[in-house]
Short mmCIF file of C-alpha atoms and ligand atoms in Angstrom, two decimals:
data_model
loop_
_atom_site.label_atom_id
_atom_site.label_comp_id
_atom_site.label_asym_id
_atom_site.label_seq_id
_atom_site.Cartn_x
_atom_site.Cartn_y
_atom_site.Cartn_z
CA MET A 10 -9.16 -147.13 -98.06
CA PRO A 11 -9.75 -145.84 -101.62
CA ALA A 12 -13.37 -145.14 -102.60
CA ARG A 13 -13.26 -147.73 -105.32
CA THR A 14 -10.81 -150.30 -106.60
CA VAL A 15 -10.90 -151.80 -110.03
CA ARG A 16 -9.37 -155.21 -110.30
CA PHE A 17 -7.95 -156.61 -113.57
CA ASP A 18 -7.12 -160.27 -113.93
CA VAL A 19 -5.11 -160.81 -117.10
CA LEU A 20 -5.04 -164.37 -118.45
CA THR A 21 -2.22 -164.85 -120.95
CA LEU A 22 0.52 -167.18 -122.16
CA PHE A 23 3.00 -164.29 -121.76
CA PRO A 24 2.57 -162.66 -118.34
CA GLU A 25 6.13 -161.29 -118.48
CA MET A 26 4.99 -158.87 -121.19
CA PHE A 27 3.18 -156.92 -118.47
CA SER A 28 6.10 -156.47 -116.00
CA GLY A 29 7.36 -153.23 -117.51
CA TYR A 30 3.84 -151.96 -118.13
CA VAL A 31 2.60 -152.36 -114.53
CA SER A 32 5.74 -150.88 -112.99
CA GLN A 33 5.69 -147.49 -114.73
CA SER A 34 3.95 -144.14 -114.64
CA LEU A 35 0.23 -143.74 -113.97
CA LEU A 36 -0.57 -147.42 -113.58
CA LYS A 37 2.21 -147.94 -111.08
CA LEU A 38 0.94 -144.99 -109.01
CA ALA A 39 -2.66 -146.19 -109.24
CA ILE A 40 -1.64 -149.64 -108.00
CA GLN A 41 0.42 -148.09 -105.18
CA ALA A 42 -2.58 -145.95 -104.17
CA GLY A 43 -4.82 -149.06 -104.06
CA LEU A 44 -7.11 -147.74 -106.82
CA VAL A 45 -6.21 -150.47 -109.29
CA GLN A 46 -5.09 -154.11 -108.99
CA VAL A 47 -3.52 -156.09 -111.79
CA HIS A 48 -3.19 -159.86 -111.36
CA LEU A 49 -1.44 -161.97 -113.98
CA TRP A 50 -2.20 -165.60 -114.69
CA ASN A 51 -0.82 -168.11 -117.20
CA PHE A 52 -3.27 -170.48 -118.97
CA ARG A 53 -0.41 -173.02 -119.07
CA ASP A 54 -0.68 -173.50 -115.31
CA TRP A 55 -4.12 -175.06 -115.80
CA THR A 56 -3.28 -177.59 -118.49
CA HIS A 57 -3.69 -181.33 -117.74
CA ASP A 58 -1.26 -182.27 -120.46
CA LYS A 59 2.12 -183.52 -119.27
CA HIS A 60 3.84 -181.28 -121.85
CA ASN A 61 1.78 -178.28 -120.71
CA ARG A 62 0.23 -177.87 -124.15
CA VAL A 63 -2.46 -175.25 -124.43
CA ASP A 64 -2.98 -175.35 -128.24
CA ASP A 65 -3.59 -177.83 -131.01
CA ARG A 66 -4.16 -177.93 -134.76
CA PRO A 67 -7.50 -176.76 -136.12
CA PHE A 68 -10.10 -179.34 -136.99
CA GLY A 69 -10.80 -179.08 -140.72
CA GLY A 70 -7.22 -178.18 -141.47
CA GLY A 71 -5.59 -174.83 -142.10
CA PRO A 72 -2.57 -173.02 -140.76
CA GLY A 73 -1.54 -172.37 -137.19
CA MET A 74 -2.70 -173.54 -133.79
CA VAL A 75 -5.87 -172.91 -131.77
CA LEU A 76 -6.11 -172.46 -127.96
CA MET A 77 -7.83 -175.47 -126.42
CA PRO A 78 -10.93 -175.02 -124.27
CA GLN A 79 -9.89 -176.96 -121.15
CA PRO A 80 -6.88 -174.89 -119.89
CA VAL A 81 -8.59 -171.59 -120.79
CA VAL A 82 -11.98 -172.36 -119.17
CA ASP A 83 -10.39 -173.93 -116.09
CA CYS A 84 -8.10 -170.94 -115.70
CA VAL A 85 -11.06 -168.52 -115.91
CA GLU A 86 -13.13 -170.48 -113.42
CA ALA A 87 -10.21 -170.79 -110.92
CA VAL A 88 -9.24 -167.11 -111.25
CA ARG A 89 -12.86 -165.99 -110.91
CA ALA A 90 -13.05 -167.85 -107.55
CA LYS A 91 -9.92 -166.12 -106.22
CA ASP A 92 -11.91 -163.04 -105.25
CA GLU A 93 -15.56 -162.62 -104.32
CA THR A 94 -15.81 -159.44 -106.39
CA PRO A 95 -17.95 -160.41 -109.40
CA GLY A 96 -15.85 -160.42 -112.53
CA THR A 97 -16.80 -159.59 -116.11
CA VAL A 98 -15.04 -161.88 -118.57
CA VAL A 99 -13.63 -159.94 -121.52
CA MET A 100 -12.32 -161.84 -124.52
CA LEU A 101 -9.91 -159.80 -126.66
CA THR A 102 -10.73 -160.69 -130.26
CA PRO A 103 -10.75 -158.92 -133.62
CA ALA A 104 -14.34 -160.16 -133.95
CA GLY A 105 -15.46 -158.20 -130.89
CA ARG A 106 -17.27 -154.92 -130.28
CA ARG A 107 -14.98 -151.98 -131.15
CA LEU A 108 -13.36 -150.36 -128.11
CA THR A 109 -14.57 -146.73 -128.22
CA GLN A 110 -14.51 -144.22 -125.40
CA ALA A 111 -18.16 -145.07 -124.70
CA VAL A 112 -17.28 -148.77 -124.30
CA VAL A 113 -14.36 -147.80 -122.09
CA ALA A 114 -16.77 -145.83 -119.88
CA GLU A 115 -19.05 -148.91 -119.62
CA LEU A 116 -16.08 -151.11 -118.67
CA ALA A 117 -14.89 -148.61 -116.09
CA GLU A 118 -18.16 -149.02 -114.18
CA ARG A 119 -17.34 -152.67 -113.46
CA PRO A 120 -15.38 -153.55 -110.34
CA ARG A 121 -13.45 -156.43 -111.91
CA LEU A 122 -12.46 -157.33 -115.46
CA ILE A 123 -11.05 -160.75 -116.37
CA LEU A 124 -9.17 -160.20 -119.62
CA LEU A 125 -8.51 -163.19 -121.88
CA CYS A 126 -5.54 -162.77 -124.24
CA GLY A 127 -5.52 -165.05 -127.25
CA ARG A 128 -2.49 -166.12 -129.29
CA TYR A 129 -1.81 -168.06 -132.50
CA GLU A 130 -5.07 -168.51 -134.47
CA GLY A 131 -7.11 -167.54 -131.44
CA PHE A 132 -9.56 -169.36 -129.15
CA ASP A 133 -11.51 -172.58 -129.81
CA ASP A 134 -15.04 -171.19 -130.28
CA ARG A 135 -16.43 -173.29 -127.45
CA ILE A 136 -14.55 -171.07 -124.99
CA ARG A 137 -16.79 -168.24 -126.14
CA GLN A 138 -19.87 -170.47 -126.00
CA VAL A 139 -19.16 -171.68 -122.46
CA LEU A 140 -18.00 -168.40 -120.90
CA ASP A 141 -20.30 -165.98 -122.76
CA PRO A 142 -17.72 -163.15 -122.45
CA LEU A 143 -17.90 -159.57 -123.57
CA GLU A 144 -15.96 -159.69 -126.84
CA ILE A 145 -13.82 -156.61 -127.42
CA SER A 146 -11.70 -155.57 -130.40
CA VAL A 147 -9.25 -152.71 -130.22
CA GLY A 148 -9.64 -152.01 -133.97
CA ASP A 149 -9.98 -153.47 -137.40
CA TYR A 150 -6.55 -155.00 -137.61
CA VAL A 151 -4.90 -158.14 -136.22
CA CYS A 152 -2.33 -158.10 -133.40
CA ASN A 153 -0.11 -161.11 -132.72
CA GLY A 154 -1.77 -161.58 -129.35
CA GLY A 155 -4.32 -160.18 -126.92
CA GLU A 156 -1.68 -158.72 -124.59
CA VAL A 157 -1.34 -155.33 -126.26
CA PRO A 158 -5.15 -155.06 -126.64
CA ALA A 159 -5.49 -155.97 -122.88
CA MET A 160 -3.02 -153.19 -122.04
CA THR A 161 -5.12 -150.83 -124.16
CA VAL A 162 -8.23 -151.76 -122.16
CA ILE A 163 -6.38 -151.26 -118.85
CA ASP A 164 -4.79 -147.98 -120.00
CA THR A 165 -8.08 -146.47 -121.12
CA VAL A 166 -10.23 -147.76 -118.25
CA ILE A 167 -7.94 -146.58 -115.44
CA ARG A 168 -8.13 -142.97 -116.66
CA LEU A 169 -11.82 -143.07 -115.69
CA VAL A 170 -11.28 -144.57 -112.23
CA PRO A 171 -11.80 -141.73 -109.68
CA GLY A 172 -8.50 -140.61 -108.16
CA VAL A 173 -6.20 -142.15 -110.80
CA LEU A 174 -5.69 -138.87 -112.70
CA GLY A 175 -4.34 -136.07 -110.55
CA ASP A 176 -6.71 -133.60 -112.14
CA GLN A 177 -10.14 -135.16 -112.89
CA GLU A 178 -10.79 -132.35 -115.34
CA SER A 179 -8.20 -133.72 -117.70
CA ALA A 180 -10.27 -136.82 -118.45
CA ALA A 181 -13.41 -134.74 -119.04
CA ASP A 182 -11.52 -132.53 -121.54
CA ASP A 183 -9.88 -135.44 -123.31
CA SER A 184 -10.56 -136.14 -126.96
CA HIS A 185 -13.54 -138.53 -127.45
CA SER A 186 -15.02 -137.71 -123.99
CA GLU A 187 -17.98 -136.72 -126.21
CA PRO A 188 -18.30 -138.79 -129.38
CA GLY A 189 -16.31 -137.15 -132.19
CA ARG A 190 -14.98 -134.34 -129.96
CA LEU A 191 -11.22 -133.72 -130.18
CA GLU A 192 -9.21 -131.68 -127.76
CA TYR A 193 -7.81 -128.27 -128.60
CA PRO A 194 -4.07 -127.95 -129.36
CA GLN A 195 -1.77 -127.63 -126.33
CA PHE A 196 1.47 -125.59 -125.96
CA THR A 197 4.16 -125.28 -123.34
CA ARG A 198 7.52 -123.52 -123.09
CA PRO A 199 9.39 -122.14 -124.94
CA ARG A 200 7.17 -119.40 -126.39
CA GLU A 201 8.97 -119.72 -129.68
CA TYR A 202 10.40 -122.90 -131.23
CA ARG A 203 11.95 -123.07 -134.74
CA GLY A 204 10.17 -119.90 -135.68
CA LEU A 205 6.77 -121.17 -134.46
CA SER A 206 5.10 -119.04 -131.75
CA VAL A 207 2.57 -120.01 -129.13
CA PRO A 208 -0.80 -118.35 -130.00
CA GLU A 209 -0.89 -114.91 -128.38
CA VAL A 210 -4.29 -115.56 -126.78
CA LEU A 211 -2.78 -118.25 -124.49
CA LEU A 212 -0.22 -115.81 -123.11
CA GLY A 213 -2.63 -113.07 -122.06
CA GLY A 214 -4.07 -114.70 -118.94
CA ASN A 215 -7.71 -113.91 -119.88
CA HIS A 216 -9.48 -117.13 -118.96
CA GLN A 217 -12.67 -116.34 -120.88
CA THR A 218 -10.85 -115.54 -124.09
CA ILE A 219 -8.69 -118.64 -123.67
CA ALA A 220 -11.78 -120.84 -123.07
CA ARG A 221 -13.47 -119.40 -126.18
CA TRP A 222 -10.34 -119.91 -128.33
CA ARG A 223 -10.00 -123.50 -127.09
CA GLN A 224 -13.64 -124.19 -127.83
CA GLU A 225 -13.18 -122.87 -131.39
CA GLN A 226 -10.05 -124.91 -131.92
CA SER A 227 -11.77 -128.02 -130.59
CA ASP A 228 -14.77 -127.43 -132.89
CA ARG A 229 -12.46 -126.96 -135.86
CA ARG A 230 -10.43 -130.14 -135.15
CA SER A 231 -13.66 -132.09 -134.60
CA GLY A 232 -15.05 -130.90 -137.89
CA HIS A 233 -17.80 -128.80 -136.23
CA GLY A 234 -16.28 -125.36 -136.80
CA SER A 235 -17.02 -122.85 -139.55
CA ASN A 236 -13.50 -123.44 -140.92
CA GLY A 237 -13.65 -127.18 -140.25
N1 SAM B 330 -7.06 -165.80 -136.52
C1 SAM B 330 -7.65 -164.73 -135.76
C2 SAM B 330 -8.61 -163.98 -136.64
O1 SAM B 330 -8.40 -163.91 -137.84
O2 SAM B 330 -9.54 -163.37 -136.07
C3 SAM B 330 -6.58 -163.79 -135.26
C4 SAM B 330 -5.80 -164.32 -134.13
S1 SAM B 330 -4.64 -163.19 -133.48
C5 SAM B 330 -3.19 -163.53 -134.40
C6 SAM B 330 -4.29 -163.81 -131.90
C7 SAM B 330 -4.99 -163.16 -130.75
O3 SAM B 330 -4.67 -161.77 -130.72
C8 SAM B 330 -6.52 -163.16 -130.76
O4 SAM B 330 -7.02 -164.37 -130.29
C9 SAM B 330 -6.86 -162.02 -129.89
O5 SAM B 330 -6.84 -162.35 -128.53
C10 SAM B 330 -5.73 -161.03 -130.14
N2 SAM B 330 -6.07 -159.95 -131.09
C11 SAM B 330 -5.58 -159.77 -132.33
N3 SAM B 330 -6.10 -158.66 -132.90
C12 SAM B 330 -6.96 -158.14 -131.98
C13 SAM B 330 -7.83 -157.00 -132.02
N4 SAM B 330 -7.91 -156.20 -133.09
N5 SAM B 330 -8.51 -156.76 -130.91
C14 SAM B 330 -8.48 -157.56 -129.85
N6 SAM B 330 -7.69 -158.66 -129.76
C15 SAM B 330 -6.93 -158.94 -130.84
#
């Protein structure tokens, strides 16, 4: 049994968008290792409407459609009850708290995240009032839906789940692991490419000198260095 499993429940109108994402690379391996679970649910399966409508026009007029409270709230309540692990409801919204590495670290402490992906003009505000979710924004721009933001949450959180990265050091060294800190530049083979050489210091095998050079480069990139 893995030490810790993080469960994601993704509530969306477009679950198929996740099929490629969950079946590739690090996330696929994390799921296979039992470190991460991703469950997909469609709000439409909770509608009471005979046409399976989940959205309607905004009161007060204006363009577009708004997600109705009933299918969304019923879906969250039913999904929450599918597992006894307490779930944190996360609403993806441009109005939310900005997703920084510090917020990612907070989310990664939680055993279960229930991610709500909006579409169209977004959620009826009573969904927020009833569910009292954590509201998270991936940045100051507007995506067409919450699916890509939800993938961003999953992608960033799983890097901090013990055992997901082969080498735990690589998350500690990552950019933003300390606020404002950017990683040093990386190089691999060949030693020379289009007239550009790998810095000599990285080829010498002196770990102390390499560590000092990397620290200087990281300082410079982060704007902390003397040449920054
Ligand atoms: N009319 C909304 C507004 O101006 O805030 C935008 C709705 S957007 C087209 C549809 C959905 O995409 C939102 O309900 C939300 O779930 C998601 N979304 C869009 N941009 C996002 C962002 N920056 N962060 C998180 N979710 C976002």
